[in-house]
XYZ file of C-alpha atoms in Angstrom:
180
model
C 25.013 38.906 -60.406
C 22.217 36.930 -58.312
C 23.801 33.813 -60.034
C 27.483 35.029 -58.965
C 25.858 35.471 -55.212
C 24.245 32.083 -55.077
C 27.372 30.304 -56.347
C 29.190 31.897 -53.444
C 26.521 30.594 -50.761
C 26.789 27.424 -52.198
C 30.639 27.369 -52.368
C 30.687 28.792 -49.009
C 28.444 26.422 -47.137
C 30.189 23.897 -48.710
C 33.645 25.056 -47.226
C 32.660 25.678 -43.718
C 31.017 22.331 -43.451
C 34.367 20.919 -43.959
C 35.859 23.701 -41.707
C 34.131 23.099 -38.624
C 33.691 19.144 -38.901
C 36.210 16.706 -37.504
C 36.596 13.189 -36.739
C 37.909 11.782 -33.262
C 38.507 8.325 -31.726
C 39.303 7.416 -28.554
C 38.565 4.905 -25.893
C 36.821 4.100 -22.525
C 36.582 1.594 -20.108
C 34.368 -0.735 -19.378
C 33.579 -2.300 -16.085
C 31.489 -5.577 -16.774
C 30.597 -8.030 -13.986
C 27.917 -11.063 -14.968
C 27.282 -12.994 -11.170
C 27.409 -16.588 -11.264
C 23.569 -17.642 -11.197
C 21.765 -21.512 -10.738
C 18.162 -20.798 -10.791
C 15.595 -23.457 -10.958
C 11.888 -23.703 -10.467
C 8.627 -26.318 -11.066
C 5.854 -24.072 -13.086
C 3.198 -24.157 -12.719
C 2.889 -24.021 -8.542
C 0.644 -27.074 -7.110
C 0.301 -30.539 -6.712
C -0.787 -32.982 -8.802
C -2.432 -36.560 -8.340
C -1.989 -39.579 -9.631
C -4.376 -42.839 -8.913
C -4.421 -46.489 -9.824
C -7.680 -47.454 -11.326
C -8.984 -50.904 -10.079
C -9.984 -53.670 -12.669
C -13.057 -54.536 -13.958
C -12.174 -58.289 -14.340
C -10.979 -60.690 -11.921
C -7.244 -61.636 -12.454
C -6.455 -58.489 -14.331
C -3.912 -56.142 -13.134
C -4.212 -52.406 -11.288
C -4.770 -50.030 -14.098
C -1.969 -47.488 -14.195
C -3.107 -43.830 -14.388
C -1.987 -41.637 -17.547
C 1.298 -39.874 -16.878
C 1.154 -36.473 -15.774
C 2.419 -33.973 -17.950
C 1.449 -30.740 -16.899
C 4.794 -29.365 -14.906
C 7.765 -27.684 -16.602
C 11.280 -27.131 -15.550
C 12.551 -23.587 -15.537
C 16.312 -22.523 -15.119
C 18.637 -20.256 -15.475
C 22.459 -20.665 -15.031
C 25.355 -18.348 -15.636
C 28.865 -20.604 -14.741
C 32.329 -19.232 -14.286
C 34.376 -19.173 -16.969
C 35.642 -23.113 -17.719
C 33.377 -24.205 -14.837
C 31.570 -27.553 -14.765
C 28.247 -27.765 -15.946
C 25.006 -27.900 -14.048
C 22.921 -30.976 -13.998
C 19.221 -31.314 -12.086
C 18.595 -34.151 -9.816
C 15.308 -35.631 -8.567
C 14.532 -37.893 -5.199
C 11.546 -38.861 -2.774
C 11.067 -37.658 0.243
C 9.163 -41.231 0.985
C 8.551 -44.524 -0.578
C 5.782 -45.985 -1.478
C 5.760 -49.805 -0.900
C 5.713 -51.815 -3.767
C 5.562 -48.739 -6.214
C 7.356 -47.104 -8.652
C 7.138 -43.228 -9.496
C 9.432 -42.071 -12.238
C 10.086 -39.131 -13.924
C 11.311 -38.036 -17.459
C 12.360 -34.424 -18.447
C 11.433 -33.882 -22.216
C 13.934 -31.710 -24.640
C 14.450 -28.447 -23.991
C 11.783 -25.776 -25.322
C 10.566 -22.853 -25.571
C 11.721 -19.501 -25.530
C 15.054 -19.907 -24.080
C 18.774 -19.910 -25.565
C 22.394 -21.297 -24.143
C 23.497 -24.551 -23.629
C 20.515 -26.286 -22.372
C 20.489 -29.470 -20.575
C 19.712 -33.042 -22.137
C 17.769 -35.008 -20.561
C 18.484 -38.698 -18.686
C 15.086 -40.407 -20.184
C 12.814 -42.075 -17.925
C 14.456 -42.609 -14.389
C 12.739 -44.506 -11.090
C 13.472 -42.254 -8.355
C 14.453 -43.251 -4.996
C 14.596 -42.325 -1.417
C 17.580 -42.930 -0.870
C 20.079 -41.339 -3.611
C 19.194 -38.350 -5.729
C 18.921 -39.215 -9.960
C 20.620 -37.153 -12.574
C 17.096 -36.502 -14.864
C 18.921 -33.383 -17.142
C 22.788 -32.670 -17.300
C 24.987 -30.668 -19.439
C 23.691 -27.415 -18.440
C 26.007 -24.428 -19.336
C 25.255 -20.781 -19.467
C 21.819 -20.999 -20.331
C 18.073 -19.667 -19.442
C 15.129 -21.859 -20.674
C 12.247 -18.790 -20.580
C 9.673 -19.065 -17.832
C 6.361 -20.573 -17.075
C 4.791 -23.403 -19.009
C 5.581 -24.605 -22.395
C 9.135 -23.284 -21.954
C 11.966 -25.376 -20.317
C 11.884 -29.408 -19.719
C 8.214 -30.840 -18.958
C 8.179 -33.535 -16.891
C 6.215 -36.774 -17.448
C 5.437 -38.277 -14.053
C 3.936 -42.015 -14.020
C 3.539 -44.168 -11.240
C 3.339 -48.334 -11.719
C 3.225 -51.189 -9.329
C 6.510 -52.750 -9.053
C 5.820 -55.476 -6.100
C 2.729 -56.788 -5.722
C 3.684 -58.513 -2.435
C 4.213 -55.233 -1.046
C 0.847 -53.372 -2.051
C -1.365 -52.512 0.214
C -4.840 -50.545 -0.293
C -5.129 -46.692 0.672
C -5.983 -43.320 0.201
C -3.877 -40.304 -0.282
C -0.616 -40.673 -0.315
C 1.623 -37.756 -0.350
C 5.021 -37.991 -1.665
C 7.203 -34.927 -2.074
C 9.473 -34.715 -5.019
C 13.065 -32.484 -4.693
C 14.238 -31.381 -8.039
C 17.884 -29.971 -7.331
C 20.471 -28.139 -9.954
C 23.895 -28.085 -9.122
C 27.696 -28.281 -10.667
């Protein structure tokens, strides 16, 4: 009899699970909006310096200092659907007579993801126009801070020695700029 009773709890259980269950579908929706974003910084914040080293030997050319390589380029871009892609430009604020400054954005790194920018290789900047120095930026983000984005190399090198003329801190401003 205890057998006949358990086989009923069993059976029974096993009917009312399938009594009271059911299975629905349906639909809802969604409201969505991603905002168009161009977002670009220099990490880290600061200045940096760059200085010509004198010769030690008569006849010998200005030494040109290292290249810098201690900023990064940060973005992030979001574009409209079949928009134009971003690209980053780069110009002086001032010239320097008779020298060059130039700038090259490495490959993308880091922790990012998208379609990141390439870059233009090494570019002389000017005063007067801004330079293209990373293009083909789509919806992307390139992760912040250093070691994530494009680092810059920034070198300096005489390129008129006519027009060089001794002196002391020199401050030139560079404008990075991303747009379509």
């Amino acid at each position: 009899m205890k057998l006949l009773h358990f086989i009923l709890i069993i059976i029974c259980s096993i009917v009312s699970g399938h009594l009271f269950s059911q299975s629905t579908t349906g639909s809802k929706n969604v409201a969505l909006t991603l905002p168009l974003v161009t977002l670009m910084d220099i990490e880290p914040a600061g200045s940096i310096s760059l200085d010509f080293t004198a010769p030690t030997e008569a006849g010998r050319a200005i030494i040109n200092p290292t290249a810098n390589t201690t900023k990064w380029i940060n973005y992030t871009s979001a574009i409209t659907s079949g928009g134009a892609s971003r690209k980053i430009t780069a110009k002086l604020d001032t010239l320097i007579p008779g020298v060059n400054i130039m700038v090259q954005a490495g490959s993308a790194s880091g922790a990012g993801g998208g379609t990141l920018g390439t870059s233009s290789g090494l570019i002389t900047l000017s005063a007067t126009a801004a330079t293209t120095i990373i293009s083909g930026i789509g919806g992307a983000y390139t992760g912040n801070g250093t070691n994530n984005g494009h680092q810059l190399s920034i070198t300096i090198s005489p390129s008129n020695y006519t027009n060089l003329s001794a002196s002391a801190n020199n401050v030139v401003v560079i404008t990075y700029t991303i747009t379509e």
